[in-house]
Amino acid sequence: MNFLSQTIAAKPEPDWAALLALPIAESHDPLVPLGLVNSPLRSYPAYFHQGVPNALSECYVRRCVLFRLYKAARLLPSGIELVVLDGWRPLLVQQYLFDSLFAAMNAHYANDSESELLNRTRRFIAPPSNEPTAPSPHLTGGSVDVALCDVEGLFLDMGTEFDDISPWSYSAAFEAVEKPSAREAEVIENRRLLHSVMIQAGFTNLPSEWWHFDYGNQSWAWSSKSSEAQLGAIELQPLRQRWRRQVAL
């Protein structure tokens, strides 16, 4: 077995309070668009194509994240490419996603307390926050949602769709299948491949989402046992704002 087919270990949920208490030493690395990126790294802004309000038609990540995405993509076998589905998110998009999932949880688990509903929701969507000391991971530009495709642009079978909220979305879920079918065996190998190249490139993975990886932010710092994060909340600067700042210089 080579490093591209390593078993994905089941891991517990992060200690969110301790995670959000980690200090941030902002690196000021800029956001960069992925629209001009060439094979073997592709971008497909999933929320824009799904019609999510205020979703961007372009995927953005911090520059240091892009370099690591390139590294991960170049580790993939010939014929398989890395697809970025989402990176930096506006606060309004984070709010919409959180509110939508919280409402679904509330409708199904009507007897749960608000704190229980919050815990169920945050396994898949972080509460919206652009607070300097505790931002939502995707608002830092350090979180990416990724998948794999072939050279024709067809997604490989990862076991669930992106943003699925079933137990099968946990990264290690299929590792527990004792006698996998042919299809399940393919899913296991695809997840191992994605997980392996992203970890080799320096990312960490959110255990509840096979597609979610972090670099530089508080989630990454917690999982990698770093004493501090490098990436805090960041915003795309509109042209009008940039011009006003430059005129004032």
XYZ file of C-alpha atoms in Angstrom:
249
model
C 0.000 0.000 0.000
C 1.454 3.392 -0.976
C 0.766 6.714 0.723
C -2.091 7.404 -1.704
C -4.079 4.494 -0.263
C -3.652 4.998 3.471
C -6.575 4.194 5.746
C -8.448 7.288 6.929
C -8.576 7.192 10.714
C -11.815 8.137 12.448
C -11.285 11.283 14.511
C -13.464 13.100 17.059
C -15.117 16.455 16.468
C -12.919 19.462 17.298
C -13.233 21.138 20.671
C -14.780 24.259 19.162
C -14.331 26.466 22.227
C -10.624 25.647 22.465
C -10.244 25.944 18.692
C -11.766 29.429 18.579
C -9.587 30.527 21.501
C -6.383 29.966 19.517
C -4.577 33.251 18.711
C -4.286 34.483 15.131
C -1.051 36.028 13.863
C -2.393 37.329 10.548
C 0.008 36.803 7.643
C -1.814 39.258 5.322
C -1.541 36.768 2.488
C -3.930 37.999 -0.239
C -6.970 36.302 -1.706
C -6.421 35.073 -5.260
C -8.956 33.840 -7.854
C -8.791 30.343 -9.287
C -10.441 31.152 -12.629
C -7.138 31.278 -14.512
C -5.739 28.117 -12.904
C -4.894 25.345 -15.349
C -5.091 21.547 -15.173
C -4.614 19.469 -12.993
C -6.386 21.947 -10.685
C -9.924 22.969 -11.574
C -12.484 25.237 -9.939
C -16.247 24.890 -9.969
C -18.051 27.388 -7.672
C -20.747 24.991 -6.491
C -22.881 27.429 -4.507
C -23.071 29.874 -7.415
C -24.262 27.089 -9.723
C -26.775 25.967 -7.094
C -28.241 29.469 -6.959
C -27.301 30.220 -3.346
C -27.983 33.933 -2.717
C -24.853 36.137 -2.812
C -22.634 33.209 -3.844
C -19.657 34.179 -6.003
C -19.116 33.070 -9.588
C -15.404 32.630 -8.804
C -13.528 30.600 -6.199
C -11.011 32.525 -4.084
C -8.387 31.240 -1.642
C -5.360 32.719 0.080
C -2.232 32.598 -2.052
C -0.488 30.199 0.358
C -3.493 27.888 0.044
C -3.281 27.959 -3.757
C 0.352 26.823 -3.649
C -0.653 23.843 -1.512
C -3.567 23.019 -3.783
C -1.096 22.871 -6.662
C 1.084 20.507 -4.638
C -1.884 18.246 -3.883
C -3.018 18.250 -7.524
C 0.459 17.291 -8.739
C 0.528 14.284 -6.413
C -2.527 12.786 -8.098
C -2.125 9.943 -10.588
C -2.354 10.770 -14.281
C -5.954 11.116 -15.404
C -7.300 12.401 -12.071
C -7.674 16.090 -11.244
C -8.483 18.140 -8.151
C -11.646 20.264 -8.208
C -12.156 23.222 -5.856
C -15.869 23.589 -5.114
C -15.651 26.445 -2.616
C -13.056 28.557 -0.864
C -13.500 32.004 0.657
C -17.139 32.824 1.441
C -18.917 36.130 1.999
C -20.542 36.398 5.415
C -24.000 36.520 3.801
C -23.419 33.126 2.177
C -22.237 31.632 5.476
C -25.347 33.044 7.170
C -27.652 31.592 4.502
C -26.085 28.137 4.697
C -26.154 28.064 8.493
C -29.731 29.329 8.746
C -30.941 26.841 6.127
C -29.372 23.828 7.836
C -30.381 24.992 11.318
C -33.994 25.295 10.138
C -33.875 21.770 8.704
C -32.441 20.422 11.958
C -35.057 22.286 13.975
C -37.882 20.842 11.875
C -36.619 17.279 12.296
C -35.342 17.426 15.892
C -38.154 19.532 17.319
C -37.536 18.367 20.887
C -33.863 19.294 20.925
C -32.627 22.324 22.843
C -31.095 25.225 20.939
C -27.599 24.165 22.020
C -28.228 20.629 20.755
C -29.456 21.981 17.430
C -26.398 24.215 17.228
C -24.100 21.228 17.776
C -25.894 19.209 15.090
C -25.646 22.095 12.633
C -22.034 23.056 13.215
C -20.848 19.543 12.366
C -21.381 20.636 8.762
C -21.774 24.446 8.759
C -19.932 26.771 11.121
C -21.902 29.594 12.742
C -21.431 32.793 10.697
C -18.793 35.060 12.217
C -16.335 37.631 10.919
C -15.067 38.389 14.407
C -11.306 39.067 14.247
C -10.577 36.574 17.035
C -13.012 33.814 15.999
C -14.016 33.881 12.316
C -15.889 31.162 10.457
C -13.257 28.983 8.732
C -14.361 29.749 5.169
C -14.266 33.500 5.861
C -10.499 33.232 6.297
C -9.747 31.999 2.784
C -7.969 29.075 4.414
C -10.766 26.524 4.035
C -11.430 24.692 0.794
C -14.056 22.197 -0.300
C -12.602 19.824 -2.880
C -13.394 16.704 -4.885
C -11.822 14.634 -7.659
C -12.695 14.348 -11.337
C -11.342 12.600 -14.416
C -9.817 14.390 -17.413
C -13.263 14.684 -18.964
C -14.511 16.636 -15.968
C -16.688 13.848 -14.543
C -16.662 13.664 -10.744
C -15.319 10.505 -9.154
C -17.656 8.661 -6.786
C -16.914 9.889 -3.255
C -19.823 8.048 -1.634
C -21.998 11.117 -1.109
C -22.530 14.418 -2.824
C -20.716 17.541 -1.688
C -22.495 19.051 1.354
C -24.385 15.843 2.150
C -25.253 15.790 5.866
C -25.659 12.048 6.361
C -23.298 9.942 8.534
C -21.712 8.722 5.286
C -20.208 12.180 4.773
C -17.757 11.586 7.611
C -14.346 11.148 6.037
C -13.729 7.719 7.561
C -17.311 6.433 7.258
C -16.672 3.825 4.554
C -13.557 2.538 6.330
C -15.931 0.837 8.786
C -17.618 -1.269 6.079
C -16.445 -4.831 6.774
C -17.174 -6.335 3.359
C -17.348 -3.452 0.875
C -19.083 -3.951 -2.430
C -17.259 -3.068 -5.638
C -18.781 0.406 -5.544
C -17.927 0.899 -1.851
C -14.354 -0.256 -2.491
C -14.083 2.380 -5.222
C -15.403 5.053 -2.844
C -12.879 4.010 -0.195
C -9.985 4.350 -2.634
C -11.233 7.697 -3.964
C -11.552 9.142 -0.472
C -8.165 7.811 0.530
C -6.629 9.355 -2.564
C -8.148 12.784 -1.931
C -7.349 12.685 1.773
C -3.767 11.534 1.210
C -2.754 14.188 -1.315
C -4.363 17.000 0.695
C -2.660 15.923 3.921
C 0.660 15.557 2.098
C 0.233 19.125 0.831
C -0.131 20.447 4.395
C -3.899 20.597 4.859
C -5.960 19.187 7.710
C -9.385 17.596 7.319
C -12.674 18.216 9.139
C -13.699 14.689 10.270
C -17.402 15.168 9.452
C -16.803 16.251 5.822
C -14.690 14.285 3.354
C -14.508 17.385 1.132
C -13.440 20.024 3.708
C -9.775 20.848 4.275
C -8.026 23.710 6.066
C -4.700 25.469 5.977
C -3.500 28.358 8.123
C -6.723 29.128 9.990
C -7.792 28.169 13.514
C -9.211 24.817 12.362
C -5.850 23.956 10.827
C -3.989 25.154 13.929
C -6.182 22.991 16.180
C -5.824 19.851 14.073
C -2.096 20.305 13.466
C -1.451 21.241 17.119
C 0.008 24.596 16.119
C 0.151 27.253 18.826
C -1.437 29.893 16.590
C -3.251 30.423 13.319
C -1.886 32.438 10.395
C -5.124 33.399 8.661
C -7.993 35.401 10.119
C -11.118 36.869 8.552
C -10.559 38.666 5.252
C -12.749 40.478 2.742
C -12.581 41.054 -0.981
C -11.939 44.758 -1.463
C -14.388 46.391 -3.904
C -12.867 48.617 -6.587
C -14.532 51.735 -5.175
C -13.042 51.066 -1.745
C -9.593 50.409 -3.213
C -9.673 53.645 -5.211
C -10.726 55.655 -2.160
C -7.871 54.194 -0.158
C -5.371 54.935 -2.913
C -6.594 58.504 -3.393
C -6.135 59.135 0.321
C -2.484 58.092 0.226
